[in-house]
CSV table of C-alpha atoms and ligand atoms in Angstrom, one decimal:
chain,number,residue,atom,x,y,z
A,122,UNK,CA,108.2,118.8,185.7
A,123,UNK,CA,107.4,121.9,184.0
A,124,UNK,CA,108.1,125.4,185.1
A,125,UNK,CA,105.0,125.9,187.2
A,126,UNK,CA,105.5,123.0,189.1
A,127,UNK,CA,108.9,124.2,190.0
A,128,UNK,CA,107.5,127.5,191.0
A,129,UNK,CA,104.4,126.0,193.4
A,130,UNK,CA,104.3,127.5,196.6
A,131,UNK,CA,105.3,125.2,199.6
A,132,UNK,CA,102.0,125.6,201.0
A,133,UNK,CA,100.3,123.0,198.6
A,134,UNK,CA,100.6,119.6,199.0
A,135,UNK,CA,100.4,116.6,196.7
A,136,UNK,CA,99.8,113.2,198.2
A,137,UNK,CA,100.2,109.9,195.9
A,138,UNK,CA,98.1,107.0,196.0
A,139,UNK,CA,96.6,105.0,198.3
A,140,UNK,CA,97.8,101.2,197.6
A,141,UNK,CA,96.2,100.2,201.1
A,142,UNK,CA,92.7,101.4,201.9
A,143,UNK,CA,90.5,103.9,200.7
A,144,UNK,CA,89.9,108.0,200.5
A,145,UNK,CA,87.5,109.9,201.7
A,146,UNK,CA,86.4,113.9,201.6
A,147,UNK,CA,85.1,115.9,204.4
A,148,UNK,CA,85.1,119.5,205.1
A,149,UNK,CA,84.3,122.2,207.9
A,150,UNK,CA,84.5,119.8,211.1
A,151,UNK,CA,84.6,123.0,213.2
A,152,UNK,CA,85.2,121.3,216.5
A,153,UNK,CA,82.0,119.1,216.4
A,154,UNK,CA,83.6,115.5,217.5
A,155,UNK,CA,79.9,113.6,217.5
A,156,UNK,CA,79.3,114.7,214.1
A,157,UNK,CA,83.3,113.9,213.0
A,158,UNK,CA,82.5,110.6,214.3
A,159,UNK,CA,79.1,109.9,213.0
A,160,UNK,CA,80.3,110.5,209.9
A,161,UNK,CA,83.5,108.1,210.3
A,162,UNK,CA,80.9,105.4,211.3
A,163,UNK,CA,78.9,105.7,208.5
A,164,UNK,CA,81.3,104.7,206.0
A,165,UNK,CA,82.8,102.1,208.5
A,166,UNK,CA,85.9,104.4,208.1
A,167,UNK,CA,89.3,101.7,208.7
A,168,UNK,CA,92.4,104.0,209.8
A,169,UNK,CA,94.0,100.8,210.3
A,170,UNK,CA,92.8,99.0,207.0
A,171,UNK,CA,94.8,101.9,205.4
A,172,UNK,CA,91.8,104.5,204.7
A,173,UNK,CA,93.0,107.9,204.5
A,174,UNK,CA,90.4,111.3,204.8
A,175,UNK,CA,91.0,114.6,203.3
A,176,UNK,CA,89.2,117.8,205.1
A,177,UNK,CA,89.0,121.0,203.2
A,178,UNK,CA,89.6,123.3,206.1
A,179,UNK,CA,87.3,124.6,209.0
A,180,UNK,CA,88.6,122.6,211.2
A,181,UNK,CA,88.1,124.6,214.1
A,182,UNK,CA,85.7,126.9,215.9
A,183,UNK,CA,82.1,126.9,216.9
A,184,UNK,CA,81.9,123.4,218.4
A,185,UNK,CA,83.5,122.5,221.9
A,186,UNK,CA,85.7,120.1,221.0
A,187,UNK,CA,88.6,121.9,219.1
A,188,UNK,CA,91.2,120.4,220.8
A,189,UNK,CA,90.3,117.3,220.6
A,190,UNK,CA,90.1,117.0,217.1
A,191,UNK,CA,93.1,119.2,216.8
A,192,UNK,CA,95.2,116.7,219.3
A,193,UNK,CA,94.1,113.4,217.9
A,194,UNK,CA,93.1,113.6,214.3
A,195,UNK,CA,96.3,116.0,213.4
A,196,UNK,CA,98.3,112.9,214.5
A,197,UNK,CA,96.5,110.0,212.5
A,198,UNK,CA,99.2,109.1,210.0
A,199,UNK,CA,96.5,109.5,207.0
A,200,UNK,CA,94.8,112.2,208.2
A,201,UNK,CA,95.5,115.5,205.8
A,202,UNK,CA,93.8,118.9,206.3
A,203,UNK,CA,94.2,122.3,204.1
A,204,UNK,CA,93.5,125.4,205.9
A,205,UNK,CA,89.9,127.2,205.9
A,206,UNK,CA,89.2,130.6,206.8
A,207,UNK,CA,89.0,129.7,210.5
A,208,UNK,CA,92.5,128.7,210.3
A,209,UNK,CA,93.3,131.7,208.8
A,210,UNK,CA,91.5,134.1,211.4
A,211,UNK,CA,93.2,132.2,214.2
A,212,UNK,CA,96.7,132.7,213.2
A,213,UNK,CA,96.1,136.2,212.2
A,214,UNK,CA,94.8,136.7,215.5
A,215,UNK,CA,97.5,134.9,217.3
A,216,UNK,CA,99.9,137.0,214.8
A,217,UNK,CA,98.3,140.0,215.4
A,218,UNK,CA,98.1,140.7,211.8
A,219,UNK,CA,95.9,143.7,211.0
A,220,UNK,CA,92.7,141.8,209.8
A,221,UNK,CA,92.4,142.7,206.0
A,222,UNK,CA,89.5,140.5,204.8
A,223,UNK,CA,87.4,143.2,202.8
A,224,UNK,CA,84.0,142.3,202.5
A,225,UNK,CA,84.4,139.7,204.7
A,226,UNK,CA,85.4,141.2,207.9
A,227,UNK,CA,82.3,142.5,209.6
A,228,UNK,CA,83.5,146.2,209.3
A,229,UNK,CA,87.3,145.1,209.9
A,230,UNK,CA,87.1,144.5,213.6
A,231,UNK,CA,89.9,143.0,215.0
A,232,UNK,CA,87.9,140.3,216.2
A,233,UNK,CA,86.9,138.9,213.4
A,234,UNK,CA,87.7,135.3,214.7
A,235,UNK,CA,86.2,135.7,218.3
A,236,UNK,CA,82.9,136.9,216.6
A,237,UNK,CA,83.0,133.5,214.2
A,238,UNK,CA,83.3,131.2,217.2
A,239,UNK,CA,86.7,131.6,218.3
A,240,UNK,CA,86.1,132.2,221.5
A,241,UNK,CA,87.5,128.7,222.6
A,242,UNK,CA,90.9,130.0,221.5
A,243,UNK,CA,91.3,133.4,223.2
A,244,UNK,CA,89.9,131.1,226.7
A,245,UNK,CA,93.0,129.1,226.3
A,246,UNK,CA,96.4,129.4,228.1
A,247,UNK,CA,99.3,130.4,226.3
A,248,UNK,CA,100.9,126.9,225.8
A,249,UNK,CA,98.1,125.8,224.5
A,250,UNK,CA,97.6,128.5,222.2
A,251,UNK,CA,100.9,128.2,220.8
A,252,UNK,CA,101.1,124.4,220.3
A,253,UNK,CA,97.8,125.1,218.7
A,254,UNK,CA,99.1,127.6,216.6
A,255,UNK,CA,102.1,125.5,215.4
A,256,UNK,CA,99.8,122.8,214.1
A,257,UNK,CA,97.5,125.1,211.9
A,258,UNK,CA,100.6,126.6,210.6
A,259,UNK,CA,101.3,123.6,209.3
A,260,UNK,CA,98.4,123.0,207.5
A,261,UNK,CA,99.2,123.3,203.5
A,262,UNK,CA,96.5,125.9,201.7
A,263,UNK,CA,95.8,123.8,199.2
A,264,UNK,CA,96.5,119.8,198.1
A,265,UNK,CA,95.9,117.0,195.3
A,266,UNK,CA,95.5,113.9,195.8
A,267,UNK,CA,96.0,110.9,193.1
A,268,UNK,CA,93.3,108.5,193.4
A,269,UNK,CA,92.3,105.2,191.5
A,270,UNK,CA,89.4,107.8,189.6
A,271,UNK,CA,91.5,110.4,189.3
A,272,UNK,CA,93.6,113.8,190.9
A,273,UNK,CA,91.4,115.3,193.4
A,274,UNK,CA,92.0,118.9,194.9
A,275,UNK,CA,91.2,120.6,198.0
A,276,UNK,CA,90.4,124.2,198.0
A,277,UNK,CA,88.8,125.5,201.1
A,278,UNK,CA,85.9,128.4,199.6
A,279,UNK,CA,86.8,128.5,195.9
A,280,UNK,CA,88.4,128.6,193.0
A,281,UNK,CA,87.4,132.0,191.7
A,282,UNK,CA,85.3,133.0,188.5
A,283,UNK,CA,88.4,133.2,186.3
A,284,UNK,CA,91.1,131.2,187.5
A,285,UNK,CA,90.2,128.5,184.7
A,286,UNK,CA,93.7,126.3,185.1
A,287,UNK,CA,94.6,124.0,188.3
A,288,UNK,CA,98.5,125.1,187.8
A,289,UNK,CA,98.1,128.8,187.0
A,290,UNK,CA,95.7,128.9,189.8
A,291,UNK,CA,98.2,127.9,192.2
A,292,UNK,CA,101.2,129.6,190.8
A,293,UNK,CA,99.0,132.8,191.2
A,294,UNK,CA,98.2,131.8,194.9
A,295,UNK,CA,101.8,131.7,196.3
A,296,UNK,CA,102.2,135.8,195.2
A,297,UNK,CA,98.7,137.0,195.4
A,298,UNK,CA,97.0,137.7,198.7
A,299,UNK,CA,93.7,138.6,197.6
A,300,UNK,CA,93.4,135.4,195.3
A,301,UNK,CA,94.1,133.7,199.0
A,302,UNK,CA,91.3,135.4,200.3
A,303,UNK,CA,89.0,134.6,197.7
A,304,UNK,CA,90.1,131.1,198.2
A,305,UNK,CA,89.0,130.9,201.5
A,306,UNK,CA,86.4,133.0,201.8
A,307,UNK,CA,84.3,133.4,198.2
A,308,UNK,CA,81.0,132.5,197.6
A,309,UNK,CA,80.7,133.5,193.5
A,310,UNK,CA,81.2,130.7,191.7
A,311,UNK,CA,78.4,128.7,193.7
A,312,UNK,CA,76.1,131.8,193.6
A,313,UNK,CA,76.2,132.3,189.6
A,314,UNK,CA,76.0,128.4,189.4
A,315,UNK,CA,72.9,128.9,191.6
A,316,UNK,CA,72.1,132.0,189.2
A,317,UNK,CA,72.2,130.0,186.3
A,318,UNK,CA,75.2,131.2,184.8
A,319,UNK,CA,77.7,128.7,182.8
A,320,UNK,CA,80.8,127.6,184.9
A,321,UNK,CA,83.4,126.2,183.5
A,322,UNK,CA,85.8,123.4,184.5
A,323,UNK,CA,88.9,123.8,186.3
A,324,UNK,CA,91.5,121.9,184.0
A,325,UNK,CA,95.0,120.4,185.0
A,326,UNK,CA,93.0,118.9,187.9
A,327,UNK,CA,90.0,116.2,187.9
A,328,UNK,CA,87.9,117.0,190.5
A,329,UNK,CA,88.0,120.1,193.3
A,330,UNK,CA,86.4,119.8,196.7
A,331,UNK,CA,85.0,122.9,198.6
A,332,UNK,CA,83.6,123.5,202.1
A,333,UNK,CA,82.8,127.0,203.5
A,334,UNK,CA,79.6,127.4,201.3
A,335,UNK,CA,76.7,125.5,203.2
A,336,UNK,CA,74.1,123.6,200.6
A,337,UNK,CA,71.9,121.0,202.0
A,338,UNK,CA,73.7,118.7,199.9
A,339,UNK,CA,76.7,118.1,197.5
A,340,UNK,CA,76.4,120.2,194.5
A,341,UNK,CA,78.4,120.0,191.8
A,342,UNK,CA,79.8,122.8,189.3
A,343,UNK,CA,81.3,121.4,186.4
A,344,UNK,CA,84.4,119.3,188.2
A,345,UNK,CA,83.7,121.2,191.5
A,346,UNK,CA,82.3,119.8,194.7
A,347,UNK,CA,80.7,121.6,197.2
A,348,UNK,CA,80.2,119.4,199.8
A,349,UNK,CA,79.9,121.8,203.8
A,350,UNK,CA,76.7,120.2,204.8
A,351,UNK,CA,77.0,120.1,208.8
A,352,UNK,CA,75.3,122.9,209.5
A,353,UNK,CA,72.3,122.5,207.0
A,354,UNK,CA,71.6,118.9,207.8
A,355,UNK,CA,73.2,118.0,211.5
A,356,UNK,CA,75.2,115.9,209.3
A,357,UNK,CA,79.0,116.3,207.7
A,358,UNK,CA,79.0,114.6,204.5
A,359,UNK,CA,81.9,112.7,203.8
A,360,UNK,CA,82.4,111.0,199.9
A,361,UNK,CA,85.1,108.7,198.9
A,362,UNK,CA,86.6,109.2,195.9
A,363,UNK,CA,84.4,107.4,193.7
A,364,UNK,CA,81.4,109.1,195.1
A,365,UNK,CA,83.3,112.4,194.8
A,366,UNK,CA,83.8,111.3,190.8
A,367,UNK,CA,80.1,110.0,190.5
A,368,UNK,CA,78.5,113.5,191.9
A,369,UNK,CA,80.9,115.1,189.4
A,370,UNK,CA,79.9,113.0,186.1
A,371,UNK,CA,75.8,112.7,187.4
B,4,LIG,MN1,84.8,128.3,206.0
């Protein structure tokens, strides 16, 4: 273990291997359960074969069935889920926290999440709200996963233009709250892919999956996956890790 590994923030999380079933990638769920589970269906998804599946965040918000997904997926035993911007909004706004997302906060209303489909939330009793906000809270900011094809992470919006190394990256993200931001909420490494301009790989890690960004399907930049493509298509994409590696290397 080397000195960044020491240092990584708490909020990432690194599975091992599955020896049982197999992996799969989806992202920005946002409280749709017939889409969740059309998805599941069309890769005969096992839970009790052993299969495991990873979301990138967006879990919540603009669909009807937050809770729901919130009170039975959280609980599957291989079931993992970082945070996504959504997350984010919600606890602030349960916190209170004066919204600070820049660019990104519709002329920094307070109700940044209410105006992005959080209505659900504020509509719910206080209980709720708090058991709700107890299981987001939970939710690592960022994981790895070992796989048979190699170490995939999960990075809700971004890695950002500059941030070239997998452990620097989230050594920086534990003490930087704009690099968190970016994180969740960026756009500009897809949009200077989509400009043309040369990205480079994210090392120390073999693959990176993103939501947040919607594309009409997965698009790869260098060993990054952009994969959000419920709202373009009706459908949520959802990879295992061998399709995650083959989109990568195509
Ligand atoms: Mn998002």
């Amino acid at each position: 273990m080397n000195n960044l590994d020491q240092q990584r923030p708490t909020h990432h999380l690194v599975v091992g291997r599955n020896r049982l079933g197999r992996d799969f990638f989806i992202s920005d769920i946002h409280g749709h359960k017939p889409k969740f589970e059309r998805a599941l269906a069309r890769v005969g998804f096992n839970l009790e074969a052993g299969d495991r599946l990873f979301c990138v965040g967006d879990l919540v918000d603009r669909g009807s069935d937050n809770l729901q997904i919130l009170g039975k997926q959280l609980h599957w035993p291989g079931f993992y889920s970082i945070k996504g911007n959504h997350e984010l909004m919600l606890l602030d706004q349960f916190d209170q926290q004066p919204l600070n997302y820049g660019i990104y906060s519709y002329g920094g209303m307070r109700n940044t999440h209410t105006l992005n489909g959080g209505r659900w939330f504020e509509k719910c009793r206080q209980p709720t709200r708090e058991r709700v906000v107890q299981q987001i809270s939970q939710l690592p900011l960022t994981l790895e996963v070992d796989t048979a094809y190699g170490r995939i992470g999960l990075v809700h919006a971004e890695v950002p233009l500059g941030q070239t190394d997998w452990s620097a990256f989230l050594h920086q993200l534990g003490r930087d709250g704009k690099l968190v931001e970016q994180a969740v909420w960026g756009r500009d490494v897809l949009y200077a892919h989509q400009a043309h301009k040369p990205i480079a790989a994210v090392t120390g890690i073999d693959a990176i999956i993103h939501g947040h960004t919607l594309v009409c399907k997965p698009v790869a930049v260098a060993n990054r996956l952009y994969i959000d493509t419920g709202l373009e298509t009706g459908d949520l994409s959802i990879l295992s890790a061998q399709a995650v590696f083959q989109l990568i290397h195509a």
